[in-house]
Coordinates of C-alpha atoms in Angstrom, one line a residue:
X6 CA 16.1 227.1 -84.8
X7 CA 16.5 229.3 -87.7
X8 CA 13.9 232.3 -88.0
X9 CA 12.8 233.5 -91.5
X10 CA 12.8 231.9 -95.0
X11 CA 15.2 230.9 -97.4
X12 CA 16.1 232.4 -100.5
X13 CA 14.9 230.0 -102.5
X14 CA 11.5 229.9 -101.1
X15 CA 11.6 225.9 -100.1
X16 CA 10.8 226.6 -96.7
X17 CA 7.6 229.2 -94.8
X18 CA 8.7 231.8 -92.9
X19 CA 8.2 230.8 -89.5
X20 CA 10.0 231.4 -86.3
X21 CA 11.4 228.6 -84.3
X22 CA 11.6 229.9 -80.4
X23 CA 14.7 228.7 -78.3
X24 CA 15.2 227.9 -74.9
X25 CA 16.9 230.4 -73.0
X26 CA 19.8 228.4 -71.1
X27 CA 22.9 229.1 -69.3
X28 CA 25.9 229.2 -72.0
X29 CA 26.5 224.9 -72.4
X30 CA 30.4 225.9 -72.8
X31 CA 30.7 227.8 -69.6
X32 CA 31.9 227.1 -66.4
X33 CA 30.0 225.6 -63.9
X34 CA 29.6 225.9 -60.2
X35 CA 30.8 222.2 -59.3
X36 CA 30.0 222.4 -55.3
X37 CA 26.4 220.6 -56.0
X38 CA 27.5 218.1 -58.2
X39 CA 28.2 214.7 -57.4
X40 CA 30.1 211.7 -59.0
X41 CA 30.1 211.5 -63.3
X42 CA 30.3 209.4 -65.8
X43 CA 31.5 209.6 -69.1
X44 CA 30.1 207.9 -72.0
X45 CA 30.2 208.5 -75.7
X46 CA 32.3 211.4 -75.2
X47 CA 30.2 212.9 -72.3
X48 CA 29.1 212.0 -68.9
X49 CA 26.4 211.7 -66.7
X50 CA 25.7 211.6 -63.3
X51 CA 23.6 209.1 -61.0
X52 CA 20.1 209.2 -60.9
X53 CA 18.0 213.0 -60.4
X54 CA 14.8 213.5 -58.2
X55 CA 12.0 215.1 -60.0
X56 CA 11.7 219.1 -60.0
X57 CA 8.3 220.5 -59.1
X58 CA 5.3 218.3 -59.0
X59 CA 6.6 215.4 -60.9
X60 CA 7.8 212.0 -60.0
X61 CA 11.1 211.1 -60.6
X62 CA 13.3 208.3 -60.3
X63 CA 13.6 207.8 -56.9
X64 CA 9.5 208.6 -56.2
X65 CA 9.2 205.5 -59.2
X66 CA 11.2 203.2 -57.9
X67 CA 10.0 203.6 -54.0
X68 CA 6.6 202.5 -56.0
X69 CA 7.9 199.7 -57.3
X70 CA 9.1 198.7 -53.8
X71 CA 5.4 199.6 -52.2
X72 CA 4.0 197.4 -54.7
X73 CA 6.2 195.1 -53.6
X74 CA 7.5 193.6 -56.9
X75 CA 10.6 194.5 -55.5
X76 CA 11.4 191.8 -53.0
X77 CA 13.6 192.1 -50.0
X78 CA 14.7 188.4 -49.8
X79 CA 15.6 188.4 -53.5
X80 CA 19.6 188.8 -53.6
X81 CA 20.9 189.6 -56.9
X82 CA 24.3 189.5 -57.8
X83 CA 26.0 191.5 -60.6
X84 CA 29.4 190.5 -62.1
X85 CA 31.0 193.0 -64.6
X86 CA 34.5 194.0 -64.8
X87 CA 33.8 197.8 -63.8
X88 CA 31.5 199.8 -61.3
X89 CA 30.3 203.4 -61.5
X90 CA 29.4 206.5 -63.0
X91 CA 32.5 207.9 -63.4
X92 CA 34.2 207.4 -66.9
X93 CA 33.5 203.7 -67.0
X94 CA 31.9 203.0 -70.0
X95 CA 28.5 202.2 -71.5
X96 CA 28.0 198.9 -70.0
X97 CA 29.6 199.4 -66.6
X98 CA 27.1 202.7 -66.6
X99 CA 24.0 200.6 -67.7
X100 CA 24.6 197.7 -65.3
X101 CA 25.5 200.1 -62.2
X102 CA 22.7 202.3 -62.7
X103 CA 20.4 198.9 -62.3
X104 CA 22.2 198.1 -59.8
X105 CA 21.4 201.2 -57.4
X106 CA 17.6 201.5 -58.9
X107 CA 17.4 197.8 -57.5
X108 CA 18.6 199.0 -53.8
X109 CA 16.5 201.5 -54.5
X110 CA 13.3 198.8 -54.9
X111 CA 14.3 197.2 -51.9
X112 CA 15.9 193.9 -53.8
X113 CA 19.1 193.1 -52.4
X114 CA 21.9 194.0 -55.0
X115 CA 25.3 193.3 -54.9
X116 CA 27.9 194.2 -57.5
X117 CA 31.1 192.1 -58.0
X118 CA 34.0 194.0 -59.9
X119 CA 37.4 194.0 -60.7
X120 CA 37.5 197.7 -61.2
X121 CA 35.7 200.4 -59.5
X122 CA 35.4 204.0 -60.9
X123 CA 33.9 205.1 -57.7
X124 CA 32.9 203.8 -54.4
X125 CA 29.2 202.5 -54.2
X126 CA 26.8 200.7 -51.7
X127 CA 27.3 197.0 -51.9
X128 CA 30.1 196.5 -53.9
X129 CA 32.5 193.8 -53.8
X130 CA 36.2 194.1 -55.4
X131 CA 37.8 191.0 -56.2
X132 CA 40.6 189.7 -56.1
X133 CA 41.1 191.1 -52.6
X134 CA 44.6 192.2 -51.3
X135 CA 46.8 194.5 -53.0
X136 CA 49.6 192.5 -55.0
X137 CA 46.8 189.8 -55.6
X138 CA 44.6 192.1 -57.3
X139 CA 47.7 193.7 -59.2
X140 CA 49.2 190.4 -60.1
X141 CA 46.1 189.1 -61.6
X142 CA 45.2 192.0 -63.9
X143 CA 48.9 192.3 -65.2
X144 CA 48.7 188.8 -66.3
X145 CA 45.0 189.0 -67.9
X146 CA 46.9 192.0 -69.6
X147 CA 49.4 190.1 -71.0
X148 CA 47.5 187.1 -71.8
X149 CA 45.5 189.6 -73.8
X150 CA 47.7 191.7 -75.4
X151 CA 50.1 189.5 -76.1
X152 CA 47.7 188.2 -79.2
X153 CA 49.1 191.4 -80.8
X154 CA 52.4 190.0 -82.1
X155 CA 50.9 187.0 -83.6
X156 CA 48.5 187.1 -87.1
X157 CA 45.5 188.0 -85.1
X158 CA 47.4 191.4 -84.3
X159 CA 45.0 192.8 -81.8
X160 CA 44.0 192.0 -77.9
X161 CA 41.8 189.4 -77.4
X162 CA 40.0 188.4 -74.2
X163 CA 40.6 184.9 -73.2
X164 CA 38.6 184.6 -69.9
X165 CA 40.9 182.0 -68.8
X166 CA 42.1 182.9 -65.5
X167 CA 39.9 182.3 -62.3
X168 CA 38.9 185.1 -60.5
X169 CA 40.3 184.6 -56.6
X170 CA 38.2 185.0 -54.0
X171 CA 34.8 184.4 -56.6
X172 CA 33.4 181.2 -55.4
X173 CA 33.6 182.0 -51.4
X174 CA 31.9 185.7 -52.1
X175 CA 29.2 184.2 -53.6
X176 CA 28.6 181.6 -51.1
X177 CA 28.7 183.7 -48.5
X178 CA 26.1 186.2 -50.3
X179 CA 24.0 183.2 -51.0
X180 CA 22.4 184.6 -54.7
X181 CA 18.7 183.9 -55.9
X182 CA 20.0 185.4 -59.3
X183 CA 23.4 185.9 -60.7
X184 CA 23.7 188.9 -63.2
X185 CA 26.3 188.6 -65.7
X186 CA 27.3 191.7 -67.6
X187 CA 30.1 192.8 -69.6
X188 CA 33.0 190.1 -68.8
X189 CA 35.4 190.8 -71.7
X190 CA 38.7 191.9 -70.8
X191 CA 39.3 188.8 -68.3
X192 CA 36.6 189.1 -65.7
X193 CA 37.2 185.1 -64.4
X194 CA 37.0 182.2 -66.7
X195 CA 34.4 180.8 -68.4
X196 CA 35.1 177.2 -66.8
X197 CA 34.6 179.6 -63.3
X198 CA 31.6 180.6 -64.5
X199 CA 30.1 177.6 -66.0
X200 CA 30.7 175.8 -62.4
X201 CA 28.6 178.2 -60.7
X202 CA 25.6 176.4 -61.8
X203 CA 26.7 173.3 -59.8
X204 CA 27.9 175.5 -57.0
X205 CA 24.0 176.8 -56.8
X206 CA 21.7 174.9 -58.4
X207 CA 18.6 176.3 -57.4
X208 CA 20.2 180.4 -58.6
X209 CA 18.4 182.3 -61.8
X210 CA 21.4 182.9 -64.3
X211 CA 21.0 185.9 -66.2
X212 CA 23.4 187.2 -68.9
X213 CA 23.3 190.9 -70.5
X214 CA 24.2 191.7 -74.0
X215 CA 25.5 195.1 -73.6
X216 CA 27.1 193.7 -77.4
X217 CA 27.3 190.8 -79.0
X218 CA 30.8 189.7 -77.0
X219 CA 29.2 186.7 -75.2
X220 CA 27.6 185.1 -78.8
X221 CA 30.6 186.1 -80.9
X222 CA 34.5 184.7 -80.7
X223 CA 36.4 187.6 -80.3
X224 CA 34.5 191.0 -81.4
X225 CA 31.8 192.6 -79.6
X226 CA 30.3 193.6 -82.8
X227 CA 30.5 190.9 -85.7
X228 CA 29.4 193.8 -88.4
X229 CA 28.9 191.3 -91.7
X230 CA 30.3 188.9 -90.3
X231 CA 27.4 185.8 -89.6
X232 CA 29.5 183.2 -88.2
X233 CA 28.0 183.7 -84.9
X234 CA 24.9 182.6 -86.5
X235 CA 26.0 179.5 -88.5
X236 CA 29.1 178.4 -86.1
X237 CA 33.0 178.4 -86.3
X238 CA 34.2 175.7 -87.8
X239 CA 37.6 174.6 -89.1
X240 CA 36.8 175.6 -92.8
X241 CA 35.7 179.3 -91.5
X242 CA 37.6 179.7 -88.2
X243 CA 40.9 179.8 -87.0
X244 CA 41.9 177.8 -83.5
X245 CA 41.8 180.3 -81.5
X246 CA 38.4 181.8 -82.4
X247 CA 36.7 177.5 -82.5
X248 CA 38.3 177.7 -79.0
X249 CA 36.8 180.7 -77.5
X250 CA 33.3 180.1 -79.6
X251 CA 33.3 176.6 -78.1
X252 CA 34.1 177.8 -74.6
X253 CA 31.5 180.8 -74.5
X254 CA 29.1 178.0 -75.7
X255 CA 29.9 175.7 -73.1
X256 CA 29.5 178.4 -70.4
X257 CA 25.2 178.7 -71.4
X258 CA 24.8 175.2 -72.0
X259 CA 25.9 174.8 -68.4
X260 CA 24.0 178.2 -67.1
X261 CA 21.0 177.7 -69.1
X262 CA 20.5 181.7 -68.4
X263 CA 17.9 183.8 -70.0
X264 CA 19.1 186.5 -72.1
X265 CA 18.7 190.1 -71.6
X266 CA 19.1 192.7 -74.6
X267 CA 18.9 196.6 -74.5
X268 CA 17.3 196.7 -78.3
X269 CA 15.4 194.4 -81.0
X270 CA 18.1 194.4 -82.7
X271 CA 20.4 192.5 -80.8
X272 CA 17.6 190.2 -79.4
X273 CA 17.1 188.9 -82.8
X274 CA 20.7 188.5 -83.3
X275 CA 21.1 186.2 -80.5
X276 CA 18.1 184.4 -81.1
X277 CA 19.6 183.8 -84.2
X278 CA 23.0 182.9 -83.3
X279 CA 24.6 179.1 -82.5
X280 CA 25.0 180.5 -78.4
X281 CA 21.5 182.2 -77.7
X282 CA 19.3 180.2 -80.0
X283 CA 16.5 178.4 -78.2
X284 CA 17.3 180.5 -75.4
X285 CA 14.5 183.2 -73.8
X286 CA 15.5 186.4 -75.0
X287 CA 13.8 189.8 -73.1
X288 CA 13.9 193.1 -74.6
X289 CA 15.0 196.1 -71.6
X290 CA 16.3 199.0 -73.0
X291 CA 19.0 200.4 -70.3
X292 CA 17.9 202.4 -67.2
X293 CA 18.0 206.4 -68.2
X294 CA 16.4 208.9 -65.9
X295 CA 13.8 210.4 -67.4
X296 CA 13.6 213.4 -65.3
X297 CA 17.0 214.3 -65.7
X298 CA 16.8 214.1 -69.0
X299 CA 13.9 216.1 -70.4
X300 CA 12.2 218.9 -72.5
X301 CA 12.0 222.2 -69.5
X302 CA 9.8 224.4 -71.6
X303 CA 9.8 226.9 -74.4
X304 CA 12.4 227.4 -76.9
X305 CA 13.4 231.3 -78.0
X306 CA 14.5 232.4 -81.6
X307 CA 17.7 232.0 -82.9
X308 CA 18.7 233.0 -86.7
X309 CA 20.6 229.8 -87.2
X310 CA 20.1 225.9 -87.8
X311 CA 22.2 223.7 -84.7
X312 CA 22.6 220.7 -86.0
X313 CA 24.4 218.4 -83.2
X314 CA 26.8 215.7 -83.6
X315 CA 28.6 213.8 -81.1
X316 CA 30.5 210.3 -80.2
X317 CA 33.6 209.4 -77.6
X318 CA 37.0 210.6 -79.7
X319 CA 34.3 212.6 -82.1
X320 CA 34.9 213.3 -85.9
X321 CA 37.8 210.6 -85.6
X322 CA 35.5 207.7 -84.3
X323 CA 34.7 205.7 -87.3
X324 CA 32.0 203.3 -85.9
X325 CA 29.9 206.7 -85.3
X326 CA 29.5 207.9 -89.1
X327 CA 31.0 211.2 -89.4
X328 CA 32.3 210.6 -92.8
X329 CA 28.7 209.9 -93.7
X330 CA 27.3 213.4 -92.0
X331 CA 29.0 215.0 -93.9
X332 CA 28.2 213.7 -97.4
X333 CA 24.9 214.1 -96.2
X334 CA 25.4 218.2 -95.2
X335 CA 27.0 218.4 -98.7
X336 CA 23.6 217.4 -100.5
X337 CA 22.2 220.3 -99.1
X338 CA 20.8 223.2 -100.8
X339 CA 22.7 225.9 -100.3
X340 CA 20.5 228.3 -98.8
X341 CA 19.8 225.5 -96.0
X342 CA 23.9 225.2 -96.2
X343 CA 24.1 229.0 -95.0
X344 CA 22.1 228.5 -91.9
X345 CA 23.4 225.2 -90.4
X346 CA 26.0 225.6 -87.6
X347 CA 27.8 222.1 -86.4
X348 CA 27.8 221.6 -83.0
X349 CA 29.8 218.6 -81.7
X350 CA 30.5 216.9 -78.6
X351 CA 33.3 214.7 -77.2
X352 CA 35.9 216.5 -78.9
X353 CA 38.1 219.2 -78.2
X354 CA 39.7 221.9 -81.2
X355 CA 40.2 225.2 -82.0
X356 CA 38.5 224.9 -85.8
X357 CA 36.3 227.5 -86.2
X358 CA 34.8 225.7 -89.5
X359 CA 34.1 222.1 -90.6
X360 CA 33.6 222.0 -95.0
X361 CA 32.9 225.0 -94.9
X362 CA 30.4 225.0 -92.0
X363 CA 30.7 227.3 -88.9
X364 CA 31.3 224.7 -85.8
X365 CA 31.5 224.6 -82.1
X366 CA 33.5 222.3 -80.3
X367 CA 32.1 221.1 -76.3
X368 CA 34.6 218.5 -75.3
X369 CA 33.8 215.9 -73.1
X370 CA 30.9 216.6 -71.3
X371 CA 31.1 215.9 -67.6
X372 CA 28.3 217.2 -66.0
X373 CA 24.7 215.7 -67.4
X374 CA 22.6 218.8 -66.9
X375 CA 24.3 220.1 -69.2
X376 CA 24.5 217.6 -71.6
X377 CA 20.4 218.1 -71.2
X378 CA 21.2 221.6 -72.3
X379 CA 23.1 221.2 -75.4
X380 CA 20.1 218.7 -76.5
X381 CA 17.9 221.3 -75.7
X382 CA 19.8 224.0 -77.5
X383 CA 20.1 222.6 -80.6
X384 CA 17.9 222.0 -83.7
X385 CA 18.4 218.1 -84.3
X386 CA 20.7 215.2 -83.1
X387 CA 22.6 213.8 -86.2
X388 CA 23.2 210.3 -85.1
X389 CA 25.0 208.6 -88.2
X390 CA 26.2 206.1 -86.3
X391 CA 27.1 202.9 -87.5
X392 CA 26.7 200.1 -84.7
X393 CA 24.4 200.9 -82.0
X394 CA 23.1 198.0 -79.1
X395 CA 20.4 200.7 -78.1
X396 CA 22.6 204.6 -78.8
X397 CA 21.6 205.8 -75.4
X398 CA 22.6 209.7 -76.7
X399 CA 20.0 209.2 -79.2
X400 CA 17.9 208.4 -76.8
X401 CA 19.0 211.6 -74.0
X402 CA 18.4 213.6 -77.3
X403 CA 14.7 212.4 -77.9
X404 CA 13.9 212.8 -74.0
X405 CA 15.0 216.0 -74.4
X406 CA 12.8 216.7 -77.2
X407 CA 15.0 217.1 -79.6
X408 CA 14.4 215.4 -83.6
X409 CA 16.9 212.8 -84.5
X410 CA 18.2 212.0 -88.1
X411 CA 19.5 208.2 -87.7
X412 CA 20.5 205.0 -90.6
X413 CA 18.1 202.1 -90.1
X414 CA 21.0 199.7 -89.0
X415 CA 21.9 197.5 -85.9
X416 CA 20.0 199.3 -83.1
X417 CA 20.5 203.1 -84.5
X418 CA 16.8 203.7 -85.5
X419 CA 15.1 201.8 -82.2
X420 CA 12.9 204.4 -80.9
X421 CA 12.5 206.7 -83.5
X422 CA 9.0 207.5 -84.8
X423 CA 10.2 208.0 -88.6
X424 CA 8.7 211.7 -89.6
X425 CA 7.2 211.9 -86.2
X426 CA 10.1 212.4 -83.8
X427 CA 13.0 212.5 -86.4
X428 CA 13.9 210.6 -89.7
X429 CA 14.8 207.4 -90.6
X430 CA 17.1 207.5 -93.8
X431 CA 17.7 203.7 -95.6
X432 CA 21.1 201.9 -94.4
X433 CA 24.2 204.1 -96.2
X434 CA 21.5 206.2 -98.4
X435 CA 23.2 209.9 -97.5
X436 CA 20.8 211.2 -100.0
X437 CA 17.5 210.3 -97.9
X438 CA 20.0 211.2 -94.6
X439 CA 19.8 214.8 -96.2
X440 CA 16.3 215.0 -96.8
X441 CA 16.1 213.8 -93.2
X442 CA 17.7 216.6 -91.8
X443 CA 16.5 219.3 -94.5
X444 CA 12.6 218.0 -93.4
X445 CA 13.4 218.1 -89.5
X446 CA 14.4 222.0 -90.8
X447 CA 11.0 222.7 -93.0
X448 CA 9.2 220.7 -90.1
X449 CA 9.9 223.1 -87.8
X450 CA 8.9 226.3 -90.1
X451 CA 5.0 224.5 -90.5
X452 CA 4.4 223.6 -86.9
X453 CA 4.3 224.7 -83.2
X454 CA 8.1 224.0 -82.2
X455 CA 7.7 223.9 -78.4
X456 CA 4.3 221.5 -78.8
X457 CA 6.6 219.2 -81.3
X458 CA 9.9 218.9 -79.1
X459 CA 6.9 218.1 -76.0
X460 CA 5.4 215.7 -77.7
X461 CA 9.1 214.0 -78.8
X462 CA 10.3 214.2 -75.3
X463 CA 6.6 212.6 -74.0
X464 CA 6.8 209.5 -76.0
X465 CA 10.1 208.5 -75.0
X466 CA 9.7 209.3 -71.3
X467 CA 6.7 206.7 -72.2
X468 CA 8.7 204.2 -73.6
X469 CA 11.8 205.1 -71.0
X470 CA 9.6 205.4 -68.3
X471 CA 12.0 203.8 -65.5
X472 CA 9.9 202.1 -62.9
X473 CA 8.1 199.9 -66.0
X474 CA 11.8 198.8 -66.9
X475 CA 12.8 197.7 -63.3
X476 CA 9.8 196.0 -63.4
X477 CA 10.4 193.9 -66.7
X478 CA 13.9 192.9 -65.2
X479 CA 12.7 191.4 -61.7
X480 CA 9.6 189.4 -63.8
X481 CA 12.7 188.1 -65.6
X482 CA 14.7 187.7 -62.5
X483 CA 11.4 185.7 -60.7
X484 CA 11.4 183.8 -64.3
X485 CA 7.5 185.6 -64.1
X486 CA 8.3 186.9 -67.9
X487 CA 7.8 185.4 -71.2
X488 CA 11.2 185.7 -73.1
X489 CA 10.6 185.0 -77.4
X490 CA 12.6 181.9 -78.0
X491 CA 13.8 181.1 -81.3

């Protein structure tokens, strides 16, 4: 944070103390690490055990499985197209990180993929055998991409091939509860799917809306588009997208599963849509370890204003609002103008300035301590991002007790305390966006820094706090919760 006033005398002289940390940018002794992820341009690891006296994810979750919520004889069985930690994705990440905090309960987890990014305890690869498993994802390919040289002009997922092998894993594993989680890009057919419920009648069917893929036609996120909510039809629709809607509807009618979403926001969407209405519909933000992610103590003065941006492909990812940031830094005053320094995260250039500002690229980010660090380092997370199921950097940021300036749209805004842990600017108002991040700055010059980025990164542990989440998903697994039906 900066220290000392402005010219123009907006702003007390205060100093903002920073935390001392090892250079985010330099090279890191790799012989302790394990297996990473990468997600929205950075990675993370698996789950940390608390430093010092405090609990952390593995002490939580053993006390889930003392209080025996966690049940032994409950087998759960997760089906999503990839596994791991390692460069897989946002949902991949979120369902294999439930996953391995079930095991970790003592609930019986298995994980059924197509494609692993790493090898993991109880996972299940399918179809088995080498030129099996090839042939089938070369024809899903082509069965997708193939849509390209027609009018639709893109991939679409068709979910019309049978997964081999599927059926006879299943009933061999014998599941009380059958996970489903991100099955776009061909994980089996929906007719495969649907006939599960007659396969086991008696099995909990659970689908997660990592987006809005399983309510939609085609696209994970429908933006403006509210078909999803009154229905395709032949005056709105084209034949391919009444044939996939009518499919994906056919597949819960026959599941009758309850609905898990990562945000508010897309709950209500699918309680509103044609698929999900009438369905139970539980709100469980995605498993982040809260001890990994954190505030470690006492910032130390710096003379300039870090303000951090970041998003998977960076500046040049246009569902993450760049273009907006920086209409926003351009309604700055200018003595708040000399004192910002962009810092910005999966990306890679040599530009030493961005409009003007001085910048500082980090690339992909592979190693999640110090991901922790940059959050730490920095003034405020810019998160202009446009479409958000829950933004889990946004939400690394605020554990780490650093202020977040977000648009109140989709899910971008869900957990920010709106002048208490960052700002909330109106939907596309880069006006209010810039007296977001100029208060965040003034903030900091009338208050204790280090008790403010505490208390940020205590109520989101609160609301993060992993055991309570593990919990909410086996009450809905034991059908013990109480989903909001439409």
């Amino acid at each position: 944070m900066v220290a000392g006033s402005l010219d123009s005398g907006l702003y007390p002289e205060r100093l903002f103390p920073r935390l001392d940390v090892r250079d985010p940018l330099q090279p890191r002794d790799k012989s302790g690490d394990s297996g990473s992820e990468e997600v929205h341009g950075y990675a993370h690891n698996g789950f940390s055990v608390a430093e010092g006296g405090a609990c952390g994810l593995d002490c939580a979750l053993a006390r889930v499985a003392d209080e025996n919520i966690g049940r032994a004889e409950m087998t759960v069985v997760h089906l999503a197209r990839i596994y791991g930690l390692n460069g897989t994705g946002g949902a991949a990440i979120a369902a294999t990180r439930l996953h391995l905090a079930l095991l970790k309960t003592g609930v019986d987890s298995h994980f059924v993929c197509i494609r692993p990014g790493e090898p993991g305890p109880n996972v299940h690869i399918l179809p088995r055998g080498g030129l099996l498993h090839l042939a089938y994802r070369l024809l899903a390919k082509v069965l997708r991409d193939i849509w390209r040289f027609t009018p639709v002009r893109k991939s679409v997922s068709l979910n019309a091939l049978p997964l081999p092998g599927l059926a006879r894993l299943l009933g061999t594993l014998k599941p009380d509860v059958v996970h489903i989680h991100w099955i776009n890009m061909d994980f089996a057919s929906y007719e495969q799917l649907g006939a599960l419920k007659r396969r086991f009648p008696t099995c909990r069917f659970v689908v997660n809306l990592h987006d809005l893929f399983m309510i939609n036609a085609i696209e994970p996120y429908p933006c403006q588009d509210a078909r999803y909510v009154a229905g395709f039809t032949r005056a709105n629709a084209g034949r391919l997208e009444r044939w996939l809607f009518a499919r994906k509807r056919r597949l819960v009618e026959r599941l009758a599963p309850a609905f898990i979403a990562p945000s508010e926001w897309v709950a209500a969407c699918c309680r509103r849509s044609v698929i999900g209405r009438g369905r139970p519909v539980f709100v469980v933000p995605n498993i982040i370890d809260t001890q990994l992610f954190n505030w470690a103590g006492a910032p130390a003065a710096a003379p300039t204003f870090k303000v951090l941006y970041g998003a998977h492909g960076g500046r040049a990812n246009a569902f993450k609002g760049f273009a907006e940031l920086r209409q926003a830094l351009a309604r700055l005053p200018d003595d708040l103008k000399a004192r910002i320094e962009l810092q910005i995260f999966g990306e890679d250039s040599t530009e030493t300035q961005v409009d003007g500002f001085p910048v500082r690229f980090f690339g992909a980010v592979r190693d999640p301590r110090q991901m922790a660090a940059i959050y730490r380092q920095v003034d405020v997370f810019a998160f202009p991002s446009r479409e958000e199921t829950q933004g889990m950097t946004k939400i690394e940021a605020l554990l780490c007790g650093c202020p977040v300036v977000a648009f109140d749209r989709t899910a971008c805004a869900e957990g920010i305390a709106h002048r208490v842990t960052g700002w909330v600017a109106p939907d596309g108002d880069v006006v209010r966006y810039a007296q977001g991040l100029a208060w965040v700055y003034g903030h900091y010059q009338t208050t204790d820094a280090t008790a403010w980025r505490h208390e940020i990164a205590q109520r989101t542990a609160q609301l993060m706090d992993p055991s309570r989440l593990v919990k909410k998903i086996i009450a809905v697994y034991q059908d013990e919760g109480r989903g909001r039906v439409a």
